[in-house]
Amino acid sequence: NKARAIVINAAAGQIGVFIQKLARNAGITTINIVRKQKHIAYLKSIGERIVIDQTADNFETILWSMAEEFHPTIALDAIGGEMTGTLMNNMPEGSATIVYGGLSGLPIGNINPMDLIFNGKQLYGFNLNTWLAKLSRKKLDEVSAELQEMIINQEIRTRVQGKTTLEEIEPALMQYIRNMSDGKMLITP
């Protein structure tokens, strides 16, 4: 099933930005969900057209409208909790929601069972290590070569918000936790 459009939440984070780049290269439209105005501005500045603020009062209406217009077949969920159900409930018939993170720290909820029964919607979990273990050596080499080429050409790169020493790790870790989408925190000798 070749997706023409996908939904991504936590879209301003590193994984979201990597997925956007891979999707763009494959001609797939991304519907990006974020929760801060600075994330909307950031994603627009790197060329993303569709960015939705999940804190907006009409968030679900906008998400539903985007799903109606672009017909995404996959939602990639980094948050879990009630957001998983919100994604599934607003996705088209026959779509799949793939949970790869649990940023909310809460159990998955808010899923309409009628969507699973009558609308063919599916829910999956994704673990990178499990996926990598299932790849053939040839496919792993192909994926690795493609990603290495993208890194060398600076098509994708890890954003770094700061550096810290081991002695100063506590305040740096707190800064990172408050601003995870701004990039990683490097620990230097």
PDB file of C-alpha atoms in Angstrom:
ATOM      1  CA  ASN A   1       0.000   0.000   0.000  1.00  0.00           C
ATOM      2  CA  LYS A   2       1.834   3.094  -1.266  1.00  0.00           C
ATOM      3  CA  ALA A   3       0.866   6.101   0.816  1.00  0.00           C
ATOM      4  CA  ARG A   4       0.192   9.390  -0.964  1.00  0.00           C
ATOM      5  CA  ALA A   5      -0.084  11.262   2.333  1.00  0.00           C
ATOM      6  CA  ILE A   6       0.807  10.603   5.976  1.00  0.00           C
ATOM      7  CA  VAL A   7       0.120  12.284   9.309  1.00  0.00           C
ATOM      8  CA  ILE A   8       2.995  12.881  11.747  1.00  0.00           C
ATOM      9  CA  ASN A   9       2.667  14.186  15.300  1.00  0.00           C
ATOM     10  CA  ALA A  10       5.571  15.622  17.292  1.00  0.00           C
ATOM     11  CA  ALA A  11       6.524  16.725  13.797  1.00  0.00           C
ATOM     12  CA  ALA A  12       9.135  19.322  14.798  1.00  0.00           C
ATOM     13  CA  GLY A  13      11.305  16.710  16.516  1.00  0.00           C
ATOM     14  CA  GLN A  14      14.286  15.046  14.863  1.00  0.00           C
ATOM     15  CA  ILE A  15      12.401  11.920  13.807  1.00  0.00           C
ATOM     16  CA  GLY A  16       9.526  13.980  12.422  1.00  0.00           C
ATOM     17  CA  VAL A  17      11.894  16.115  10.346  1.00  0.00           C
ATOM     18  CA  PHE A  18      13.724  13.010   9.054  1.00  0.00           C
ATOM     19  CA  ILE A  19      10.384  11.433   8.082  1.00  0.00           C
ATOM     20  CA  GLN A  20       9.347  14.638   6.302  1.00  0.00           C
ATOM     21  CA  LYS A  21      12.523  14.576   4.221  1.00  0.00           C
ATOM     22  CA  LEU A  22      12.098  10.909   3.321  1.00  0.00           C
ATOM     23  CA  ALA A  23       8.446  11.517   2.462  1.00  0.00           C
ATOM     24  CA  ARG A  24       9.295  14.551   0.328  1.00  0.00           C
ATOM     25  CA  ASN A  25      11.845  12.468  -1.605  1.00  0.00           C
ATOM     26  CA  ALA A  26       9.154   9.828  -2.207  1.00  0.00           C
ATOM     27  CA  GLY A  27       6.513  12.364  -3.281  1.00  0.00           C
ATOM     28  CA  ILE A  28       4.390  11.817  -0.155  1.00  0.00           C
ATOM     29  CA  THR A  29       2.477  14.735   1.405  1.00  0.00           C
ATOM     30  CA  THR A  30       2.951  15.162   5.154  1.00  0.00           C
ATOM     31  CA  ILE A  31       0.309  16.530   7.493  1.00  0.00           C
ATOM     32  CA  ASN A  32       2.394  17.726  10.429  1.00  0.00           C
ATOM     33  CA  ILE A  33       1.066  18.129  13.968  1.00  0.00           C
ATOM     34  CA  VAL A  34       2.874  20.259  16.578  1.00  0.00           C
ATOM     35  CA  ARG A  35       1.928  22.033  19.798  1.00  0.00           C
ATOM     36  CA  LYS A  36       3.949  25.260  19.803  1.00  0.00           C
ATOM     37  CA  GLN A  37       3.917  28.322  17.550  1.00  0.00           C
ATOM     38  CA  LYS A  38       7.714  28.225  17.245  1.00  0.00           C
ATOM     39  CA  HIS A  39       7.404  24.679  15.842  1.00  0.00           C
ATOM     40  CA  ILE A  40       4.907  25.856  13.245  1.00  0.00           C
ATOM     41  CA  ALA A  41       7.314  28.609  12.189  1.00  0.00           C
ATOM     42  CA  TYR A  42      10.254  26.201  12.114  1.00  0.00           C
ATOM     43  CA  LEU A  43       8.491  23.617   9.942  1.00  0.00           C
ATOM     44  CA  LYS A  44       7.225  26.305   7.556  1.00  0.00           C
ATOM     45  CA  SER A  45      10.796  27.659   7.314  1.00  0.00           C
ATOM     46  CA  ILE A  46      12.066  24.258   6.132  1.00  0.00           C
ATOM     47  CA  GLY A  47       9.354  23.970   3.489  1.00  0.00           C
ATOM     48  CA  GLU A  48       6.519  22.090   5.152  1.00  0.00           C
ATOM     49  CA  ARG A  49       3.170  23.285   3.795  1.00  0.00           C
ATOM     50  CA  ILE A  50       0.701  21.612   6.163  1.00  0.00           C
ATOM     51  CA  VAL A  51       1.304  22.224   9.865  1.00  0.00           C
ATOM     52  CA  ILE A  52      -1.501  21.906  12.428  1.00  0.00           C
ATOM     53  CA  ASP A  53      -1.432  23.187  16.025  1.00  0.00           C
ATOM     54  CA  GLN A  54      -2.791  20.429  18.269  1.00  0.00           C
ATOM     55  CA  THR A  55      -3.557  22.983  20.999  1.00  0.00           C
ATOM     56  CA  ALA A  56      -6.012  24.881  18.770  1.00  0.00           C
ATOM     57  CA  ASP A  57      -9.675  24.686  19.784  1.00  0.00           C
ATOM     58  CA  ASN A  58     -10.604  23.426  16.321  1.00  0.00           C
ATOM     59  CA  PHE A  59      -7.682  20.966  16.019  1.00  0.00           C
ATOM     60  CA  GLU A  60      -9.807  17.898  15.297  1.00  0.00           C
ATOM     61  CA  THR A  61     -11.908  19.772  12.744  1.00  0.00           C
ATOM     62  CA  ILE A  62      -8.753  20.863  10.914  1.00  0.00           C
ATOM     63  CA  LEU A  63      -7.242  17.361  11.100  1.00  0.00           C
ATOM     64  CA  TRP A  64     -10.466  15.833   9.757  1.00  0.00           C
ATOM     65  CA  SER A  65     -10.534  18.399   6.937  1.00  0.00           C
ATOM     66  CA  MET A  66      -6.901  17.655   5.998  1.00  0.00           C
ATOM     67  CA  ALA A  67      -7.618  13.909   6.064  1.00  0.00           C
ATOM     68  CA  GLU A  68     -10.622  14.447   3.783  1.00  0.00           C
ATOM     69  CA  GLU A  69      -8.533  16.507   1.359  1.00  0.00           C
ATOM     70  CA  PHE A  70      -5.305  14.481   1.248  1.00  0.00           C
ATOM     71  CA  HIS A  71      -6.487  10.940   2.191  1.00  0.00           C
ATOM     72  CA  PRO A  72      -3.541   9.898   4.372  1.00  0.00           C
ATOM     73  CA  THR A  73      -3.317   6.146   4.804  1.00  0.00           C
ATOM     74  CA  ILE A  74      -0.785   6.189   7.655  1.00  0.00           C
ATOM     75  CA  ALA A  75      -0.510   8.178  10.886  1.00  0.00           C
ATOM     76  CA  LEU A  76       2.825   8.058  12.731  1.00  0.00           C
ATOM     77  CA  ASP A  77       2.282   8.593  16.461  1.00  0.00           C
ATOM     78  CA  ALA A  78       5.146   9.544  18.781  1.00  0.00           C
ATOM     79  CA  ILE A  79       2.848  10.629  21.618  1.00  0.00           C
ATOM     80  CA  GLY A  80       0.466   7.818  22.603  1.00  0.00           C
ATOM     81  CA  GLY A  81      -2.199   8.453  25.244  1.00  0.00           C
ATOM     82  CA  GLU A  82      -5.435  10.032  24.028  1.00  0.00           C
ATOM     83  CA  MET A  83      -3.661  11.386  20.924  1.00  0.00           C
ATOM     84  CA  THR A  84      -3.537   7.900  19.404  1.00  0.00           C
ATOM     85  CA  GLY A  85      -7.319   7.687  19.419  1.00  0.00           C
ATOM     86  CA  THR A  86      -7.657  11.259  18.190  1.00  0.00           C
ATOM     87  CA  LEU A  87      -5.464  10.406  15.209  1.00  0.00           C
ATOM     88  CA  MET A  88      -7.296   7.174  14.452  1.00  0.00           C
ATOM     89  CA  ASN A  89     -10.743   8.767  14.813  1.00  0.00           C
ATOM     90  CA  ASN A  90      -9.871  11.448  12.263  1.00  0.00           C
ATOM     91  CA  MET A  91      -8.117   9.245   9.714  1.00  0.00           C
ATOM     92  CA  PRO A  92      -9.847   7.871   6.602  1.00  0.00           C
ATOM     93  CA  GLU A  93     -11.357   4.425   6.309  1.00  0.00           C
ATOM     94  CA  GLY A  94      -8.755   1.673   5.860  1.00  0.00           C
ATOM     95  CA  SER A  95      -5.917   3.718   7.369  1.00  0.00           C
ATOM     96  CA  ALA A  96      -3.300   2.549   9.867  1.00  0.00           C
ATOM     97  CA  THR A  97      -1.911   4.307  12.924  1.00  0.00           C
ATOM     98  CA  ILE A  98       1.632   3.292  13.861  1.00  0.00           C
ATOM     99  CA  VAL A  99       2.743   4.072  17.416  1.00  0.00           C
ATOM    100  CA  TYR A 100       6.520   4.452  17.725  1.00  0.00           C
ATOM    101  CA  GLY A 101       6.771   6.552  20.878  1.00  0.00           C
ATOM    102  CA  GLY A 102       5.072   7.338  24.161  1.00  0.00           C
ATOM    103  CA  LEU A 103       5.899  10.980  24.849  1.00  0.00           C
ATOM    104  CA  SER A 104       2.654  11.462  26.786  1.00  0.00           C
ATOM    105  CA  GLY A 105       3.636   8.752  29.263  1.00  0.00           C
ATOM    106  CA  LEU A 106       0.000   7.612  29.227  1.00  0.00           C
ATOM    107  CA  PRO A 107      -1.722   4.440  28.024  1.00  0.00           C
ATOM    108  CA  ILE A 108      -3.316   4.599  24.590  1.00  0.00           C
ATOM    109  CA  GLY A 109      -6.983   5.585  24.659  1.00  0.00           C
ATOM    110  CA  ASN A 110      -9.853   7.405  22.983  1.00  0.00           C
ATOM    111  CA  ILE A 111     -10.147   4.824  20.171  1.00  0.00           C
ATOM    112  CA  ASN A 112     -13.568   4.357  18.593  1.00  0.00           C
ATOM    113  CA  PRO A 113     -13.985   0.550  18.364  1.00  0.00           C
ATOM    114  CA  MET A 114     -16.488   0.982  15.516  1.00  0.00           C
ATOM    115  CA  ASP A 115     -13.646   2.370  13.367  1.00  0.00           C
ATOM    116  CA  LEU A 116     -11.689  -0.833  13.934  1.00  0.00           C
ATOM    117  CA  ILE A 117     -14.695  -3.058  13.292  1.00  0.00           C
ATOM    118  CA  PHE A 118     -16.479  -1.311  10.438  1.00  0.00           C
ATOM    119  CA  ASN A 119     -13.960   1.085   8.875  1.00  0.00           C
ATOM    120  CA  GLY A 120     -10.959  -1.204   8.590  1.00  0.00           C
ATOM    121  CA  LYS A 121      -8.686   1.029  10.639  1.00  0.00           C
ATOM    122  CA  GLN A 122      -5.652  -0.643  12.189  1.00  0.00           C
ATOM    123  CA  LEU A 123      -3.279   0.091  15.058  1.00  0.00           C
ATOM    124  CA  TYR A 124       0.328  -1.108  15.116  1.00  0.00           C
ATOM    125  CA  GLY A 125       3.365  -0.665  17.305  1.00  0.00           C
ATOM    126  CA  PHE A 126       6.810  -0.091  15.762  1.00  0.00           C
ATOM    127  CA  ASN A 127      10.165  -0.875  17.340  1.00  0.00           C
ATOM    128  CA  LEU A 128      13.223   0.052  15.271  1.00  0.00           C
ATOM    129  CA  ASN A 129      15.376  -2.731  16.739  1.00  0.00           C
ATOM    130  CA  THR A 130      12.772  -5.386  15.886  1.00  0.00           C
ATOM    131  CA  TRP A 131      12.424  -3.992  12.357  1.00  0.00           C
ATOM    132  CA  LEU A 132      16.208  -3.953  11.844  1.00  0.00           C
ATOM    133  CA  ALA A 133      16.507  -7.557  13.077  1.00  0.00           C
ATOM    134  CA  LYS A 134      13.977  -8.673  10.445  1.00  0.00           C
ATOM    135  CA  LEU A 135      15.770  -7.016   7.513  1.00  0.00           C
ATOM    136  CA  SER A 136      17.882  -9.073   5.174  1.00  0.00           C
ATOM    137  CA  ARG A 137      21.551  -8.120   5.057  1.00  0.00           C
ATOM    138  CA  LYS A 138      21.075  -6.793   1.524  1.00  0.00           C
ATOM    139  CA  LYS A 139      18.133  -4.562   2.505  1.00  0.00           C
ATOM    140  CA  LEU A 140      19.980  -3.316   5.617  1.00  0.00           C
ATOM    141  CA  ASP A 141      22.964  -2.374   3.431  1.00  0.00           C
ATOM    142  CA  GLU A 142      20.643  -0.530   0.996  1.00  0.00           C
ATOM    143  CA  VAL A 143      18.906   1.417   3.788  1.00  0.00           C
ATOM    144  CA  SER A 144      22.239   2.228   5.453  1.00  0.00           C
ATOM    145  CA  ALA A 145      23.776   3.426   2.190  1.00  0.00           C
ATOM    146  CA  GLU A 146      20.777   5.657   1.453  1.00  0.00           C
ATOM    147  CA  LEU A 147      20.836   7.228   4.915  1.00  0.00           C
ATOM    148  CA  GLN A 148      24.615   7.696   4.862  1.00  0.00           C
ATOM    149  CA  GLU A 149      24.352   9.441   1.487  1.00  0.00           C
ATOM    150  CA  MET A 150      21.666  11.767   2.878  1.00  0.00           C
ATOM    151  CA  ILE A 151      23.853  12.569   5.891  1.00  0.00           C
ATOM    152  CA  ILE A 152      26.950  13.193   3.734  1.00  0.00           C
ATOM    153  CA  ASN A 153      24.923  15.488   1.452  1.00  0.00           C
ATOM    154  CA  GLN A 154      23.488  17.201   4.559  1.00  0.00           C
ATOM    155  CA  GLU A 155      19.942  16.426   3.454  1.00  0.00           C
ATOM    156  CA  ILE A 156      19.359  15.230   7.010  1.00  0.00           C
ATOM    157  CA  ARG A 157      21.307  16.124  10.098  1.00  0.00           C
ATOM    158  CA  THR A 158      20.911  16.117  13.830  1.00  0.00           C
ATOM    159  CA  ARG A 159      20.085  19.502  15.337  1.00  0.00           C
ATOM    160  CA  VAL A 160      22.111  20.324  18.439  1.00  0.00           C
ATOM    161  CA  GLN A 161      20.772  22.893  20.898  1.00  0.00           C
ATOM    162  CA  GLY A 162      23.802  22.905  23.127  1.00  0.00           C
ATOM    163  CA  LYS A 163      26.820  21.262  24.680  1.00  0.00           C
ATOM    164  CA  THR A 164      27.531  20.517  28.307  1.00  0.00           C
ATOM    165  CA  THR A 165      30.083  18.835  30.488  1.00  0.00           C
ATOM    166  CA  LEU A 166      29.332  15.911  32.763  1.00  0.00           C
ATOM    167  CA  GLU A 167      29.680  18.264  35.743  1.00  0.00           C
ATOM    168  CA  GLU A 168      26.933  20.552  34.344  1.00  0.00           C
ATOM    169  CA  ILE A 169      24.635  17.766  33.154  1.00  0.00           C
ATOM    170  CA  GLU A 170      21.702  18.472  35.484  1.00  0.00           C
ATOM    171  CA  PRO A 171      20.763  21.981  34.241  1.00  0.00           C
ATOM    172  CA  ALA A 172      21.545  20.960  30.652  1.00  0.00           C
ATOM    173  CA  LEU A 173      19.284  17.928  30.960  1.00  0.00           C
ATOM    174  CA  MET A 174      16.480  20.095  32.325  1.00  0.00           C
ATOM    175  CA  GLN A 175      16.926  22.515  29.397  1.00  0.00           C
ATOM    176  CA  TYR A 176      16.793  19.594  26.959  1.00  0.00           C
ATOM    177  CA  ILE A 177      13.628  18.167  28.553  1.00  0.00           C
ATOM    178  CA  ARG A 178      11.894  21.552  28.314  1.00  0.00           C
ATOM    179  CA  ASN A 179      12.979  22.048  24.663  1.00  0.00           C
ATOM    180  CA  MET A 180      13.443  18.581  23.138  1.00  0.00           C
ATOM    181  CA  SER A 181      12.360  19.706  19.667  1.00  0.00           C
ATOM    182  CA  ASP A 182      15.160  22.294  19.586  1.00  0.00           C
ATOM    183  CA  GLY A 183      17.779  19.578  19.163  1.00  0.00           C
ATOM    184  CA  LYS A 184      19.984  17.219  21.129  1.00  0.00           C
ATOM    185  CA  MET A 185      22.274  18.115  24.030  1.00  0.00           C
ATOM    186  CA  LEU A 186      25.867  16.939  23.560  1.00  0.00           C
ATOM    187  CA  ILE A 187      27.958  15.913  26.545  1.00  0.00           C
ATOM    188  CA  THR A 188      31.594  16.876  25.996  1.00  0.00           C
ATOM    189  CA  PRO A 189      34.740  15.991  27.990  1.00  0.00           C
TER     190      PRO A 189
END
